[in-house]
Amino acid sequence: MVLNTRHFGEIIVQEEAIITFEEGLPGFENVRKFIILDTQNPEEEGNESPFKWLQCVDDPMLAFVIANPFVFRPNYDIELNDEVVELLGIEKEEDVVLYAIAVVPEDIRKISINLKAPLVINVRNMKGMQAILDTDKYSIRHYIMDEIARQEVGANACSDKKEGPVYCNR
């Protein structure tokens, strides 16, 4: 199948790569078929981008930037309820991949990802949904730059037996 997309021009889509979101996405319930596109040039090696595109097949003009939430929040930990597990036919944790939809504003310092409602995809049967988590642990606007700054500070934190945690530049 050939799609003429807004962001990527004509692309060839393999049927087996199509992910079906039977309920659509919140606010986009009328579109159900998507594919994931890499943002990185396949000829470039290393420095794999944490960002990808969720390209709609039903409406080629629609695409979302998505990200691997574990890159920005290594301790990201969610629990899927039984309804999600059953709807997606999840049998093993290894069959599931998670993405977070990103919002990329004009001021790139305010780029955020939605950790409260991750995209849950069963790669075994290519079914997906945006699951809204029943927790206050995560927000719909998790600012990536703030998280990166926290991780850098944490990576440079050292411990002194007398003074306790201190900042040092490694």
PDB file of C-alpha atoms in Angstrom:
ATOM      1  CA  MET A   1       0.000   0.000   0.000  1.00  0.00           C
ATOM      2  CA  VAL A   2       1.270   3.486  -0.847  1.00  0.00           C
ATOM      3  CA  LEU A   3       0.391   6.443   1.374  1.00  0.00           C
ATOM      4  CA  ASN A   4       0.855  10.039   0.360  1.00  0.00           C
ATOM      5  CA  THR A   5       1.596  11.578   3.753  1.00  0.00           C
ATOM      6  CA  ARG A   6       1.797  15.163   4.895  1.00  0.00           C
ATOM      7  CA  HIS A   7       5.220  14.901   6.532  1.00  0.00           C
ATOM      8  CA  PHE A   8       6.978  12.157   4.555  1.00  0.00           C
ATOM      9  CA  GLY A   9       5.522  12.272   1.053  1.00  0.00           C
ATOM     10  CA  GLU A  10       4.835   8.895  -0.493  1.00  0.00           C
ATOM     11  CA  ILE A  11       5.698   5.932   1.655  1.00  0.00           C
ATOM     12  CA  ILE A  12       5.158   2.225   1.142  1.00  0.00           C
ATOM     13  CA  VAL A  13       3.326   0.531   3.991  1.00  0.00           C
ATOM     14  CA  GLN A  14       3.527  -3.186   4.606  1.00  0.00           C
ATOM     15  CA  GLU A  15       0.190  -4.596   5.816  1.00  0.00           C
ATOM     16  CA  GLU A  16       1.892  -6.475   8.657  1.00  0.00           C
ATOM     17  CA  ALA A  17       3.268  -3.210  10.046  1.00  0.00           C
ATOM     18  CA  ILE A  18      -0.187  -1.697  10.565  1.00  0.00           C
ATOM     19  CA  ILE A  19      -1.257  -1.341  14.181  1.00  0.00           C
ATOM     20  CA  THR A  20      -4.986  -1.333  14.805  1.00  0.00           C
ATOM     21  CA  PHE A  21      -6.343   0.902  17.552  1.00  0.00           C
ATOM     22  CA  GLU A  22      -9.875  -0.478  17.713  1.00  0.00           C
ATOM     23  CA  GLU A  23     -11.097   2.469  19.776  1.00  0.00           C
ATOM     24  CA  GLY A  24      -9.025   5.056  17.912  1.00  0.00           C
ATOM     25  CA  LEU A  25      -7.149   7.589  19.999  1.00  0.00           C
ATOM     26  CA  PRO A  26      -8.878  10.031  22.352  1.00  0.00           C
ATOM     27  CA  GLY A  27     -10.009  12.902  20.139  1.00  0.00           C
ATOM     28  CA  PHE A  28      -9.364  10.859  16.992  1.00  0.00           C
ATOM     29  CA  GLU A  29     -11.822   8.000  17.409  1.00  0.00           C
ATOM     30  CA  ASN A  30     -12.594   7.876  13.671  1.00  0.00           C
ATOM     31  CA  VAL A  31      -9.084   6.733  12.679  1.00  0.00           C
ATOM     32  CA  ARG A  32      -7.849   3.325  13.727  1.00  0.00           C
ATOM     33  CA  LYS A  33      -4.903   2.190  11.645  1.00  0.00           C
ATOM     34  CA  PHE A  34      -1.376   3.483  12.231  1.00  0.00           C
ATOM     35  CA  ILE A  35       2.214   2.614  11.523  1.00  0.00           C
ATOM     36  CA  ILE A  36       5.355   3.617  13.367  1.00  0.00           C
ATOM     37  CA  LEU A  37       8.063   5.385  11.397  1.00  0.00           C
ATOM     38  CA  ASP A  38      11.620   5.966  12.546  1.00  0.00           C
ATOM     39  CA  THR A  39      12.831   9.533  12.623  1.00  0.00           C
ATOM     40  CA  GLN A  40      16.388   8.500  11.996  1.00  0.00           C
ATOM     41  CA  ASN A  41      17.976   8.003   8.604  1.00  0.00           C
ATOM     42  CA  PRO A  42      18.557   4.216   8.302  1.00  0.00           C
ATOM     43  CA  GLU A  43      22.013   4.912   6.853  1.00  0.00           C
ATOM     44  CA  GLU A  44      23.100   6.657  10.055  1.00  0.00           C
ATOM     45  CA  GLU A  45      24.420   4.310  12.704  1.00  0.00           C
ATOM     46  CA  GLY A  46      24.467   4.945  16.446  1.00  0.00           C
ATOM     47  CA  ASN A  47      22.778   7.722  18.386  1.00  0.00           C
ATOM     48  CA  GLU A  48      19.383   6.163  17.895  1.00  0.00           C
ATOM     49  CA  SER A  49      16.670   8.755  18.331  1.00  0.00           C
ATOM     50  CA  PRO A  50      14.137   8.172  21.107  1.00  0.00           C
ATOM     51  CA  PHE A  51      11.512   9.773  18.868  1.00  0.00           C
ATOM     52  CA  LYS A  52       9.417   8.144  16.190  1.00  0.00           C
ATOM     53  CA  TRP A  53       6.267   9.017  14.274  1.00  0.00           C
ATOM     54  CA  LEU A  54       2.880   7.417  14.698  1.00  0.00           C
ATOM     55  CA  GLN A  55       1.612   7.859  11.155  1.00  0.00           C
ATOM     56  CA  CYS A  56      -2.088   7.388  10.549  1.00  0.00           C
ATOM     57  CA  VAL A  57      -2.962   5.092   7.663  1.00  0.00           C
ATOM     58  CA  ASP A  58      -6.661   6.031   7.577  1.00  0.00           C
ATOM     59  CA  ASP A  59      -5.820   9.745   7.316  1.00  0.00           C
ATOM     60  CA  PRO A  60      -2.340  10.247   5.833  1.00  0.00           C
ATOM     61  CA  MET A  61      -2.370  13.913   6.864  1.00  0.00           C
ATOM     62  CA  LEU A  62      -2.383  12.899  10.552  1.00  0.00           C
ATOM     63  CA  ALA A  63       0.768  11.913  12.441  1.00  0.00           C
ATOM     64  CA  PHE A  64       1.998  12.181  16.010  1.00  0.00           C
ATOM     65  CA  VAL A  65       5.500  12.413  17.398  1.00  0.00           C
ATOM     66  CA  ILE A  66       5.977   9.605  19.898  1.00  0.00           C
ATOM     67  CA  ALA A  67       8.815   8.699  22.221  1.00  0.00           C
ATOM     68  CA  ASN A  68      10.070   5.785  24.232  1.00  0.00           C
ATOM     69  CA  PRO A  69       9.095   6.896  27.747  1.00  0.00           C
ATOM     70  CA  PHE A  70      11.879   4.848  29.360  1.00  0.00           C
ATOM     71  CA  VAL A  71      14.525   7.022  27.703  1.00  0.00           C
ATOM     72  CA  PHE A  72      13.291  10.067  29.580  1.00  0.00           C
ATOM     73  CA  ARG A  73      11.962   8.351  32.682  1.00  0.00           C
ATOM     74  CA  PRO A  74      14.028   5.189  33.278  1.00  0.00           C
ATOM     75  CA  ASN A  75      11.928   4.263  36.307  1.00  0.00           C
ATOM     76  CA  TYR A  76       8.642   4.637  34.398  1.00  0.00           C
ATOM     77  CA  ASP A  77       6.476   1.888  35.798  1.00  0.00           C
ATOM     78  CA  ILE A  78       2.865   1.301  34.934  1.00  0.00           C
ATOM     79  CA  GLU A  79       0.277  -1.303  35.677  1.00  0.00           C
ATOM     80  CA  LEU A  80      -2.244  -2.113  32.978  1.00  0.00           C
ATOM     81  CA  ASN A  81      -5.732  -2.947  34.119  1.00  0.00           C
ATOM     82  CA  ASP A  82      -7.442  -6.203  33.119  1.00  0.00           C
ATOM     83  CA  GLU A  83      -9.618  -4.456  30.536  1.00  0.00           C
ATOM     84  CA  VAL A  84      -6.560  -3.224  28.606  1.00  0.00           C
ATOM     85  CA  VAL A  85      -4.834  -6.599  28.867  1.00  0.00           C
ATOM     86  CA  GLU A  86      -7.936  -8.385  27.573  1.00  0.00           C
ATOM     87  CA  LEU A  87      -8.714  -5.869  24.818  1.00  0.00           C
ATOM     88  CA  LEU A  88      -5.180  -6.060  23.453  1.00  0.00           C
ATOM     89  CA  GLY A  89      -4.897  -9.826  23.951  1.00  0.00           C
ATOM     90  CA  ILE A  90      -1.723  -9.434  25.991  1.00  0.00           C
ATOM     91  CA  GLU A  91      -0.333 -12.750  27.163  1.00  0.00           C
ATOM     92  CA  LYS A  92       3.274 -11.850  27.936  1.00  0.00           C
ATOM     93  CA  GLU A  93       4.963  -8.643  29.031  1.00  0.00           C
ATOM     94  CA  GLU A  94       7.522  -9.147  26.245  1.00  0.00           C
ATOM     95  CA  ASP A  95       4.791  -8.645  23.645  1.00  0.00           C
ATOM     96  CA  VAL A  96       4.147  -5.070  24.799  1.00  0.00           C
ATOM     97  CA  VAL A  97       5.861  -1.862  23.775  1.00  0.00           C
ATOM     98  CA  LEU A  98       5.016   1.525  25.192  1.00  0.00           C
ATOM     99  CA  TYR A  99       5.254   4.956  23.649  1.00  0.00           C
ATOM    100  CA  ALA A 100       4.255   8.378  24.859  1.00  0.00           C
ATOM    101  CA  ILE A 101       2.781  10.989  22.560  1.00  0.00           C
ATOM    102  CA  ALA A 102       4.986  14.070  22.492  1.00  0.00           C
ATOM    103  CA  VAL A 103       3.965  17.675  22.172  1.00  0.00           C
ATOM    104  CA  VAL A 104       6.590  19.736  20.385  1.00  0.00           C
ATOM    105  CA  PRO A 105       5.808  23.434  20.826  1.00  0.00           C
ATOM    106  CA  GLU A 106       7.539  26.291  19.086  1.00  0.00           C
ATOM    107  CA  ASP A 107       9.658  26.776  22.213  1.00  0.00           C
ATOM    108  CA  ILE A 108      11.500  23.453  22.066  1.00  0.00           C
ATOM    109  CA  ARG A 109      12.505  23.792  25.730  1.00  0.00           C
ATOM    110  CA  LYS A 110       8.878  23.013  26.575  1.00  0.00           C
ATOM    111  CA  ILE A 111       8.688  19.715  24.702  1.00  0.00           C
ATOM    112  CA  SER A 112       6.666  17.254  26.738  1.00  0.00           C
ATOM    113  CA  ILE A 113       5.435  13.675  26.625  1.00  0.00           C
ATOM    114  CA  ASN A 114       2.219  12.238  27.954  1.00  0.00           C
ATOM    115  CA  LEU A 115       3.138   9.675  30.597  1.00  0.00           C
ATOM    116  CA  LYS A 116      -0.399   9.580  32.008  1.00  0.00           C
ATOM    117  CA  ALA A 117      -1.820   8.011  28.836  1.00  0.00           C
ATOM    118  CA  PRO A 118       0.805   5.860  27.122  1.00  0.00           C
ATOM    119  CA  LEU A 119       0.305   4.095  23.836  1.00  0.00           C
ATOM    120  CA  VAL A 120       0.270   0.382  24.608  1.00  0.00           C
ATOM    121  CA  ILE A 121       0.979  -1.858  21.639  1.00  0.00           C
ATOM    122  CA  ASN A 122       0.868  -5.621  21.545  1.00  0.00           C
ATOM    123  CA  VAL A 123       3.479  -6.325  18.874  1.00  0.00           C
ATOM    124  CA  ARG A 124       2.391  -9.966  18.640  1.00  0.00           C
ATOM    125  CA  ASN A 125      -1.064  -9.166  17.216  1.00  0.00           C
ATOM    126  CA  MET A 126      -0.447  -5.492  16.291  1.00  0.00           C
ATOM    127  CA  LYS A 127      -3.251  -4.138  18.452  1.00  0.00           C
ATOM    128  CA  GLY A 128      -2.842  -0.906  20.319  1.00  0.00           C
ATOM    129  CA  MET A 129      -4.618   1.589  22.480  1.00  0.00           C
ATOM    130  CA  GLN A 130      -3.939   4.740  24.417  1.00  0.00           C
ATOM    131  CA  ALA A 131      -4.444   3.626  28.006  1.00  0.00           C
ATOM    132  CA  ILE A 132      -5.329   6.284  30.528  1.00  0.00           C
ATOM    133  CA  LEU A 133      -3.631   5.333  33.765  1.00  0.00           C
ATOM    134  CA  ASP A 134      -5.492   5.503  37.054  1.00  0.00           C
ATOM    135  CA  THR A 135      -2.680   7.185  38.952  1.00  0.00           C
ATOM    136  CA  ASP A 136      -1.486  10.652  39.855  1.00  0.00           C
ATOM    137  CA  LYS A 137       2.116   9.483  39.589  1.00  0.00           C
ATOM    138  CA  TYR A 138       2.394  10.726  35.985  1.00  0.00           C
ATOM    139  CA  SER A 139       1.104  13.755  34.133  1.00  0.00           C
ATOM    140  CA  ILE A 140      -0.040  14.432  30.602  1.00  0.00           C
ATOM    141  CA  ARG A 141       2.757  17.015  30.274  1.00  0.00           C
ATOM    142  CA  HIS A 142       6.020  15.565  31.436  1.00  0.00           C
ATOM    143  CA  TYR A 143       8.593  18.128  30.402  1.00  0.00           C
ATOM    144  CA  ILE A 144      11.537  16.342  28.811  1.00  0.00           C
ATOM    145  CA  MET A 145      14.113  19.092  29.338  1.00  0.00           C
ATOM    146  CA  ASP A 146      13.319  19.207  33.062  1.00  0.00           C
ATOM    147  CA  GLU A 147      13.743  15.441  33.254  1.00  0.00           C
ATOM    148  CA  ILE A 148      17.066  15.574  31.407  1.00  0.00           C
ATOM    149  CA  ALA A 149      18.290  18.303  33.786  1.00  0.00           C
ATOM    150  CA  ARG A 150      17.260  16.177  36.803  1.00  0.00           C
ATOM    151  CA  GLN A 151      19.071  13.150  35.379  1.00  0.00           C
ATOM    152  CA  GLU A 152      22.226  15.167  34.738  1.00  0.00           C
ATOM    153  CA  VAL A 153      22.205  16.539  38.266  1.00  0.00           C
ATOM    154  CA  GLY A 154      21.623  13.029  39.598  1.00  0.00           C
ATOM    155  CA  ALA A 155      24.467  11.652  37.485  1.00  0.00           C
ATOM    156  CA  ASN A 156      26.792  14.293  38.887  1.00  0.00           C
ATOM    157  CA  ALA A 157      25.702  13.790  42.465  1.00  0.00           C
ATOM    158  CA  CYS A 158      28.321  12.313  44.726  1.00  0.00           C
ATOM    159  CA  SER A 159      28.293  11.324  48.308  1.00  0.00           C
ATOM    160  CA  ASP A 160      30.627  12.517  51.025  1.00  0.00           C
ATOM    161  CA  LYS A 161      30.616  10.583  54.293  1.00  0.00           C
ATOM    162  CA  LYS A 162      30.609  13.786  56.354  1.00  0.00           C
ATOM    163  CA  GLU A 163      28.547  16.120  54.162  1.00  0.00           C
ATOM    164  CA  GLY A 164      26.124  13.580  52.586  1.00  0.00           C
ATOM    165  CA  PRO A 165      25.016  14.075  48.988  1.00  0.00           C
ATOM    166  CA  VAL A 166      27.056  16.727  47.188  1.00  0.00           C
ATOM    167  CA  TYR A 167      27.322  17.915  43.607  1.00  0.00           C
ATOM    168  CA  CYS A 168      30.477  17.064  41.720  1.00  0.00           C
ATOM    169  CA  ASN A 169      31.348  17.277  38.063  1.00  0.00           C
ATOM    170  CA  ARG A 170      32.276  13.844  36.745  1.00  0.00           C
TER     171      ARG A 170
END
